[in-house]
Structure formats: structure tokens, C-alpha cells
PDB file of C-alpha atoms in Angstrom:
ATOM      1  CA  MET A 163       0.000   0.000   0.000  1.00 51.00           C
ATOM      2  CA  CYS A 164       2.813   2.403   0.883  1.00 59.00           C
ATOM      3  CA  LEU A 165       4.601   1.763  -2.422  1.00 59.00           C
ATOM      4  CA  PHE A 166       1.329   2.336  -4.293  1.00 55.00           C
ATOM      5  CA  LEU A 167       0.832   5.644  -2.451  1.00 56.00           C
ATOM      6  CA  LYS A 168       4.385   6.789  -3.261  1.00 60.00           C
ATOM      7  CA  LYS A 169       4.006   5.934  -6.946  1.00 55.00           C
ATOM      8  CA  SER A 170       0.603   7.601  -7.233  1.00 57.00           C
ATOM      9  CA  LEU A 171       1.920  10.685  -5.426  1.00 57.00           C
ATOM     10  CA  LEU A 172       4.888  10.967  -7.807  1.00 57.00           C
ATOM     11  CA  ILE A 173       2.671  10.466 -10.858  1.00 57.00           C
ATOM     12  CA  SER A 174       0.229  13.108  -9.573  1.00 59.00           C
ATOM     13  CA  ILE A 175       2.985  15.656  -8.937  1.00 59.00           C
ATOM     14  CA  PHE A 176       4.561  14.992 -12.342  1.00 56.00           C
ATOM     15  CA  SER A 177       1.207  15.252 -14.134  1.00 54.00           C
ATOM     16  CA  ILE A 178       0.197  18.466 -12.394  1.00 56.00           C
ATOM     17  CA  SER A 179       3.581  20.098 -12.933  1.00 56.00           C
ATOM     18  CA  SER A 180       3.585  19.069 -16.630  1.00 54.00           C
ATOM     19  CA  VAL A 181       0.176  20.667 -17.152  1.00 51.00           C
ATOM     20  CA  PHE A 182       1.411  23.814 -15.404  1.00 49.00           C
ATOM     21  CA  CYS A 183       4.553  24.077 -17.511  1.00 50.00           C
ATOM     22  CA  PHE A 184       2.853  23.610 -20.879  1.00 47.00           C
ATOM     23  CA  SER A 185      -0.279  25.708 -20.374  1.00 48.00           C
ATOM     24  CA  GLN A 186       0.981  28.751 -18.557  1.00 47.00           C
ATOM     25  CA  LYS A 187       0.577  32.416 -19.331  1.00 51.00           C
ATOM     26  CA  GLU A 188       2.781  35.066 -17.776  1.00 53.00           C
ATOM     27  CA  LYS A 189       2.345  35.302 -13.975  1.00 68.00           C
ATOM     28  CA  ASP A 190      -0.033  32.313 -13.834  1.00 84.00           C
ATOM     29  CA  LEU A 191       2.455  29.914 -12.254  1.00 92.00           C
ATOM     30  CA  SER A 192       4.474  30.320  -9.083  1.00 93.00           C
ATOM     31  CA  VAL A 193       6.797  27.977  -7.242  1.00 95.00           C
ATOM     32  CA  GLY A 194       7.776  28.564  -3.662  1.00 95.00           C
ATOM     33  CA  LEU A 195       9.384  27.317  -0.488  1.00 97.00           C
ATOM     34  CA  SER A 196       8.145  27.913   3.013  1.00 97.00           C
ATOM     35  CA  LEU A 197       8.927  27.095   6.606  1.00 97.00           C
ATOM     36  CA  ASN A 198       5.913  25.853   8.536  1.00 96.00           C
ATOM     37  CA  TYR A 199       5.230  25.146  12.185  1.00 95.00           C
ATOM     38  CA  GLY A 200       2.516  22.663  13.087  1.00 90.00           C
ATOM     39  CA  PHE A 201       1.381  22.641  16.681  1.00 89.00           C
ATOM     40  CA  GLY A 202      -1.209  20.885  18.768  1.00 79.00           C
ATOM     41  CA  LYS A 203      -1.889  19.512  22.198  1.00 74.00           C
ATOM     42  CA  ASP A 204       0.162  16.330  21.670  1.00 70.00           C
ATOM     43  CA  PHE A 205       2.730  17.056  18.973  1.00 75.00           C
ATOM     44  CA  ASP A 206       4.474  20.044  17.392  1.00 86.00           C
ATOM     45  CA  ASN A 207       7.238  20.256  14.786  1.00 88.00           C
ATOM     46  CA  TYR A 208       8.669  22.287  11.894  1.00 93.00           C
ATOM     47  CA  ALA A 209       8.309  21.532   8.197  1.00 94.00           C
ATOM     48  CA  SER A 210       9.841  22.542   4.911  1.00 95.00           C
ATOM     49  CA  THR A 211       7.223  22.906   2.162  1.00 96.00           C
ATOM     50  CA  ILE A 212       7.382  23.260  -1.604  1.00 96.00           C
ATOM     51  CA  HIS A 213       4.394  24.954  -3.281  1.00 93.00           C
ATOM     52  CA  PHE A 214       3.106  25.048  -6.844  1.00 95.00           C
ATOM     53  CA  ASN A 215       0.405  27.660  -7.514  1.00 94.00           C
ATOM     54  CA  TYR A 216      -1.409  27.841 -10.832  1.00 94.00           C
ATOM     55  CA  ASN A 217      -4.111  30.381 -11.690  1.00 92.00           C
ATOM     56  CA  ILE A 218      -6.882  28.515 -13.482  1.00 91.00           C
ATOM     57  CA  LEU A 219      -8.955  31.677 -13.674  1.00 89.00           C
ATOM     58  CA  ASP A 220      -7.990  35.277 -12.962  1.00 87.00           C
ATOM     59  CA  ARG A 221      -8.671  34.960  -9.211  1.00 91.00           C
ATOM     60  CA  PHE A 222      -8.910  31.198  -8.667  1.00 94.00           C
ATOM     61  CA  ARG A 223      -5.830  29.037  -8.351  1.00 94.00           C
ATOM     62  CA  VAL A 224      -4.987  25.479  -7.580  1.00 95.00           C
ATOM     63  CA  ALA A 225      -2.127  25.018  -5.107  1.00 95.00           C
ATOM     64  CA  PRO A 226      -0.627  21.545  -4.604  1.00 96.00           C
ATOM     65  CA  SER A 227       2.111  21.358  -1.995  1.00 95.00           C
ATOM     66  CA  PHE A 228       4.368  18.820  -0.319  1.00 95.00           C
ATOM     67  CA  SER A 229       5.630  19.234   3.254  1.00 94.00           C
ATOM     68  CA  TYR A 230       8.381  17.297   4.956  1.00 94.00           C
ATOM     69  CA  TYR A 231       8.124  17.623   8.724  1.00 90.00           C
ATOM     70  CA  PHE A 232      11.428  17.354  10.538  1.00 89.00           C
ATOM     71  CA  ASP A 233      11.624  14.239  12.692  1.00 84.00           C
ATOM     72  CA  LYS A 234      10.589  14.637  16.294  1.00 77.00           C
ATOM     73  CA  ASP A 235      10.626  11.816  18.845  1.00 76.00           C
ATOM     74  CA  ASP A 236      11.574   9.413  15.989  1.00 79.00           C
ATOM     75  CA  ILE A 237       8.298  10.172  14.195  1.00 81.00           C
ATOM     76  CA  LYS A 238       8.520  10.932  10.475  1.00 86.00           C
ATOM     77  CA  MET A 239       5.718  12.923   8.858  1.00 88.00           C
ATOM     78  CA  ARG A 240       5.017  13.896   5.254  1.00 92.00           C
ATOM     79  CA  LEU A 241       2.026  15.905   4.031  1.00 92.00           C
ATOM     80  CA  PHE A 242       0.622  16.249   0.507  1.00 94.00           C
ATOM     81  CA  THR A 243      -2.070  18.896   0.044  1.00 94.00           C
ATOM     82  CA  LEU A 244      -4.167  19.806  -2.970  1.00 95.00           C
ATOM     83  CA  GLY A 245      -5.329  23.301  -2.066  1.00 95.00           C
ATOM     84  CA  PHE A 246      -7.552  25.890  -3.675  1.00 96.00           C
ATOM     85  CA  HIS A 247      -7.207  29.669  -3.244  1.00 96.00           C
ATOM     86  CA  TYR A 248      -9.608  32.424  -4.245  1.00 95.00           C
ATOM     87  CA  LEU A 249      -7.650  35.681  -4.517  1.00 93.00           C
ATOM     88  CA  PHE A 250      -8.952  39.004  -3.214  1.00 91.00           C
ATOM     89  CA  PRO A 251      -6.342  41.534  -4.407  1.00 85.00           C
ATOM     90  CA  ASP A 252      -8.531  44.577  -3.611  1.00 83.00           C
ATOM     91  CA  ILE A 253      -9.880  43.729  -0.156  1.00 80.00           C
ATOM     92  CA  ILE A 254      -6.916  45.168   1.776  1.00 72.00           C
ATOM     93  CA  SER A 255      -6.754  48.339  -0.330  1.00 74.00           C
ATOM     94  CA  ASN A 256     -10.519  48.834   0.154  1.00 78.00           C
ATOM     95  CA  MET A 257     -10.144  48.553   3.924  1.00 76.00           C
ATOM     96  CA  PHE A 258      -6.975  50.668   4.038  1.00 72.00           C
ATOM     97  CA  PRO A 259      -6.852  53.169   1.121  1.00 73.00           C
ATOM     98  CA  SER A 260      -3.226  54.048   1.887  1.00 69.00           C
ATOM     99  CA  MET A 261      -2.297  50.436   0.939  1.00 67.00           C
ATOM    100  CA  LYS A 262      -3.623  50.803  -2.631  1.00 70.00           C
ATOM    101  CA  ASN A 263      -1.299  49.330  -5.295  1.00 71.00           C
ATOM    102  CA  GLN A 264       1.055  47.901  -2.678  1.00 71.00           C
ATOM    103  CA  GLY A 265       0.922  44.334  -4.020  1.00 79.00           C
ATOM    104  CA  LEU A 266      -1.033  42.828  -1.100  1.00 86.00           C
ATOM    105  CA  CYS A 267      -3.456  39.995  -1.764  1.00 90.00           C
ATOM    106  CA  PHE A 268      -5.700  38.158   0.719  1.00 91.00           C
ATOM    107  CA  TYR A 269      -6.962  34.629   0.015  1.00 96.00           C
ATOM    108  CA  PRO A 270      -8.931  31.928   1.816  1.00 96.00           C
ATOM    109  CA  VAL A 271      -7.529  28.394   1.602  1.00 96.00           C
ATOM    110  CA  PHE A 272      -9.386  25.107   1.286  1.00 96.00           C
ATOM    111  CA  GLY A 273      -7.938  21.766   0.305  1.00 95.00           C
ATOM    112  CA  PHE A 274      -7.590  18.035   0.682  1.00 95.00           C
ATOM    113  CA  SER A 275      -4.683  16.397   2.507  1.00 93.00           C
ATOM    114  CA  ILE A 276      -2.884  13.080   2.788  1.00 92.00           C
ATOM    115  CA  VAL A 277      -0.628  12.647   5.809  1.00 90.00           C
ATOM    116  CA  ASN A 278       1.906   9.827   5.985  1.00 90.00           C
ATOM    117  CA  THR A 279       3.250   9.201   9.484  1.00 86.00           C
ATOM    118  CA  SER A 280       5.754   6.544  10.517  1.00 86.00           C
ATOM    119  CA  GLY A 281       7.868   5.757  13.526  1.00 82.00           C
ATOM    120  CA  PRO A 282       8.368   3.404  16.461  1.00 81.00           C
ATOM    121  CA  LYS A 283       5.360   2.148  18.421  1.00 71.00           C
ATOM    122  CA  LYS A 284       7.059   1.122  21.613  1.00 60.00           C
ATOM    123  CA  ASN A 285      10.064  -0.701  22.974  1.00 59.00           C
ATOM    124  CA  CYS A 286       9.858  -4.301  21.814  1.00 56.00           C
ATOM    125  CA  SER A 287      11.531  -6.834  24.113  1.00 56.00           C
ATOM    126  CA  SER A 288      10.646  -9.857  21.916  1.00 54.00           C
ATOM    127  CA  CYS A 289      12.044  -8.294  18.712  1.00 55.00           C
ATOM    128  CA  SER A 290      15.345  -9.425  17.181  1.00 54.00           C
ATOM    129  CA  ALA A 291      18.582  -7.747  18.272  1.00 51.00           C
ATOM    130  CA  GLY A 292      18.709  -5.657  15.075  1.00 51.00           C
ATOM    131  CA  SER A 293      15.312  -4.039  15.590  1.00 53.00           C
ATOM    132  CA  ARG A 294      14.393  -2.868  19.074  1.00 51.00           C
ATOM    133  CA  TYR A 295      11.197  -1.156  18.010  1.00 54.00           C
ATOM    134  CA  ASN A 296       7.960  -2.350  16.555  1.00 66.00           C
ATOM    135  CA  SER A 297       7.277   0.331  13.929  1.00 76.00           C
ATOM    136  CA  PHE A 298       4.087   1.805  12.513  1.00 78.00           C
ATOM    137  CA  SER A 299       3.137   3.579   9.325  1.00 84.00           C
ATOM    138  CA  SER A 300      -0.194   5.215   8.555  1.00 85.00           C
ATOM    139  CA  ASN A 301      -1.790   7.219   5.758  1.00 89.00           C
ATOM    140  CA  ASN A 302      -4.641   9.487   6.781  1.00 90.00           C
ATOM    141  CA  PHE A 303      -6.898  11.558   4.537  1.00 92.00           C
ATOM    142  CA  GLY A 304      -8.623  14.790   5.473  1.00 92.00           C
ATOM    143  CA  PHE A 305      -9.022  18.435   4.575  1.00 94.00           C
ATOM    144  CA  ASP A 306      -7.551  21.793   5.501  1.00 94.00           C
ATOM    145  CA  PHE A 307      -8.829  25.351   5.592  1.00 97.00           C
ATOM    146  CA  GLY A 308      -7.388  28.726   6.489  1.00 97.00           C
ATOM    147  CA  VAL A 309      -6.338  32.127   5.234  1.00 97.00           C
ATOM    148  CA  GLY A 310      -3.279  33.594   3.563  1.00 96.00           C
ATOM    149  CA  VAL A 311      -1.731  36.930   2.649  1.00 94.00           C
ATOM    150  CA  GLU A 312       0.680  37.440  -0.228  1.00 93.00           C
ATOM    151  CA  TYR A 313       2.896  40.481  -0.801  1.00 90.00           C
ATOM    152  CA  GLU A 314       4.666  41.177  -4.095  1.00 87.00           C
ATOM    153  CA  LEU A 315       8.179  42.355  -3.337  1.00 85.00           C
ATOM    154  CA  PRO A 316       9.044  45.821  -4.650  1.00 80.00           C
ATOM    155  CA  THR A 317      11.094  45.819  -7.835  1.00 74.00           C
ATOM    156  CA  LEU A 318      13.772  48.157  -6.528  1.00 72.00           C
ATOM    157  CA  LEU A 319      16.345  45.450  -7.170  1.00 72.00           C
ATOM    158  CA  PRO A 320      16.171  43.187 -10.246  1.00 75.00           C
ATOM    159  CA  VAL A 321      16.673  40.116  -8.062  1.00 73.00           C
ATOM    160  CA  PHE A 322      13.243  40.679  -6.437  1.00 75.00           C
ATOM    161  CA  ARG A 323      11.375  41.001  -9.737  1.00 82.00           C
ATOM    162  CA  ASP A 324       8.556  38.425  -9.944  1.00 87.00           C
ATOM    163  CA  MET A 325       8.948  37.418  -6.286  1.00 91.00           C
ATOM    164  CA  ALA A 326       6.478  37.502  -3.416  1.00 92.00           C
ATOM    165  CA  VAL A 327       6.337  36.504   0.243  1.00 94.00           C
ATOM    166  CA  ASN A 328       3.344  34.834   1.799  1.00 95.00           C
ATOM    167  CA  PHE A 329       1.986  34.004   5.240  1.00 97.00           C
ATOM    168  CA  GLU A 330      -0.640  31.319   5.806  1.00 97.00           C
ATOM    169  CA  ILE A 331      -2.575  30.050   8.804  1.00 97.00           C
ATOM    170  CA  GLU A 332      -4.291  26.710   8.238  1.00 95.00           C
ATOM    171  CA  TYR A 333      -6.110  24.070  10.232  1.00 95.00           C
ATOM    172  CA  PHE A 334      -5.646  20.455   9.169  1.00 92.00           C
ATOM    173  CA  ALA A 335      -8.588  18.194  10.012  1.00 91.00           C
ATOM    174  CA  VAL A 336      -7.121  14.737   9.527  1.00 87.00           C
ATOM    175  CA  GLU A 337      -7.686  11.620  11.610  1.00 81.00           C
ATOM    176  CA  ASN A 338      -4.976  11.367  14.323  1.00 74.00           C
ATOM    177  CA  TYR A 339      -3.379  14.590  13.054  1.00 76.00           C
ATOM    178  CA  SER A 340      -5.837  17.513  13.469  1.00 84.00           C
ATOM    179  CA  ARG A 341      -3.938  20.683  14.349  1.00 90.00           C
ATOM    180  CA  PRO A 342      -3.220  24.266  13.237  1.00 94.00           C
ATOM    181  CA  SER A 343      -0.187  25.250  11.217  1.00 94.00           C
ATOM    182  CA  VAL A 344       1.440  28.574  10.343  1.00 97.00           C
ATOM    183  CA  GLY A 345       3.798  29.126   7.442  1.00 96.00           C
ATOM    184  CA  PHE A 346       5.986  31.847   5.973  1.00 97.00           C
ATOM    185  CA  GLY A 347       7.345  31.468   2.457  1.00 96.00           C
ATOM    186  CA  LEU A 348       8.907  32.931  -0.650  1.00 95.00           C
ATOM    187  CA  LEU A 349       7.311  32.552  -4.112  1.00 94.00           C
ATOM    188  CA  TYR A 350       8.711  33.071  -7.586  1.00 93.00           C
ATOM    189  CA  TYR A 351       6.283  33.858 -10.444  1.00 90.00           C
ATOM    190  CA  PHE A 352       6.904  32.642 -13.993  1.00 84.00           C
TER     191      PHE A 352
END
């Protein structure tokens, strides 16, 4: 089952990224990296996330992402999310007229998630000498929702052209994994 999930995940990522690369218009595709922090009552850890954002319509984009959570207490966690964003580029400038044309964009987030978790169950006294732990691996499906803000970096320096920073707050509702997460990232628009 785990091998099937890995293969289907790789095929999905390759298919989605191929569609993005061959059907893009200027500024419709962005790729980014972010640092996330997931926290909850039982478990908290940091993650590194890669994002692909593709504008299907002018204000609607699809946003698949993959997060690798850094090991904590010998537990490994990976998260694949297929998210959807609806962009509101004018909402902040309407609320604060002095922020007009500043490159700020607000967006709600909704998506579907697959979480793969693996690690040791407990100390195993009857196990062979080579393996002290009885391990577990689980795949859980769920959904996530939240909000995000994106800011286009000023083009004072050519290196910042077509770049943006974003901040997202999300809640993941997944069996055995439900918890909030915050993330800060850097995006590059093609």
C-alpha cells in the first residue's frame, strides 16, 4: 500500500507540474518554499514545504504542496495537500486606502490532505537484536482550511522582480493529526 501511495503521489505531482509548464501564461504559475510550524496539544514540529500555484482563472488558483516535517521523537511525517485559493487583491486596499497598489493579496484556503506518518510504536523486548522497536506507518486523509496573505516584493532590485512573500494560517482536520499550522514562504512567479 505504501509503495502504491508513493508511486501515485509521484505520478500526480509529475502530471500536475507538466500541465502547469505547458499551459501557462505570464504570472499564472508560481513555485515557492516555506517554513511551517505545526502545533497541537500532543505534537508540534517544523516543516519545509514546496508549493506550486497555478491560476486557473484570474482569481482562482490550484495550489498543490508537499511538506516534509522534521523528525521529532523518531516520528517521520510527510504531508501532501491539494489546495484551492480564491484571490482578493482589492480587499486590503478597500479597507486601508493608503495600501492601494502595494501588491497585497488576501486569500482563503481550502484543500484536501494526505498525511503519511511513521515511527516506532514502543520498545519491543521480543524483537530481534537488530530491531528494538515495533514500527508503525499510517496514511490518513482529510481536509484543511485557512487564510493567507501574499505580498509582491518591490522591484527596486532586479533580483526581487517576480517574487512575493506569503503568510498562511491553516487548520488540518485529519484523523490522528488535526492541528493548526502557520507558514511563511517565498514565491517566484513565472
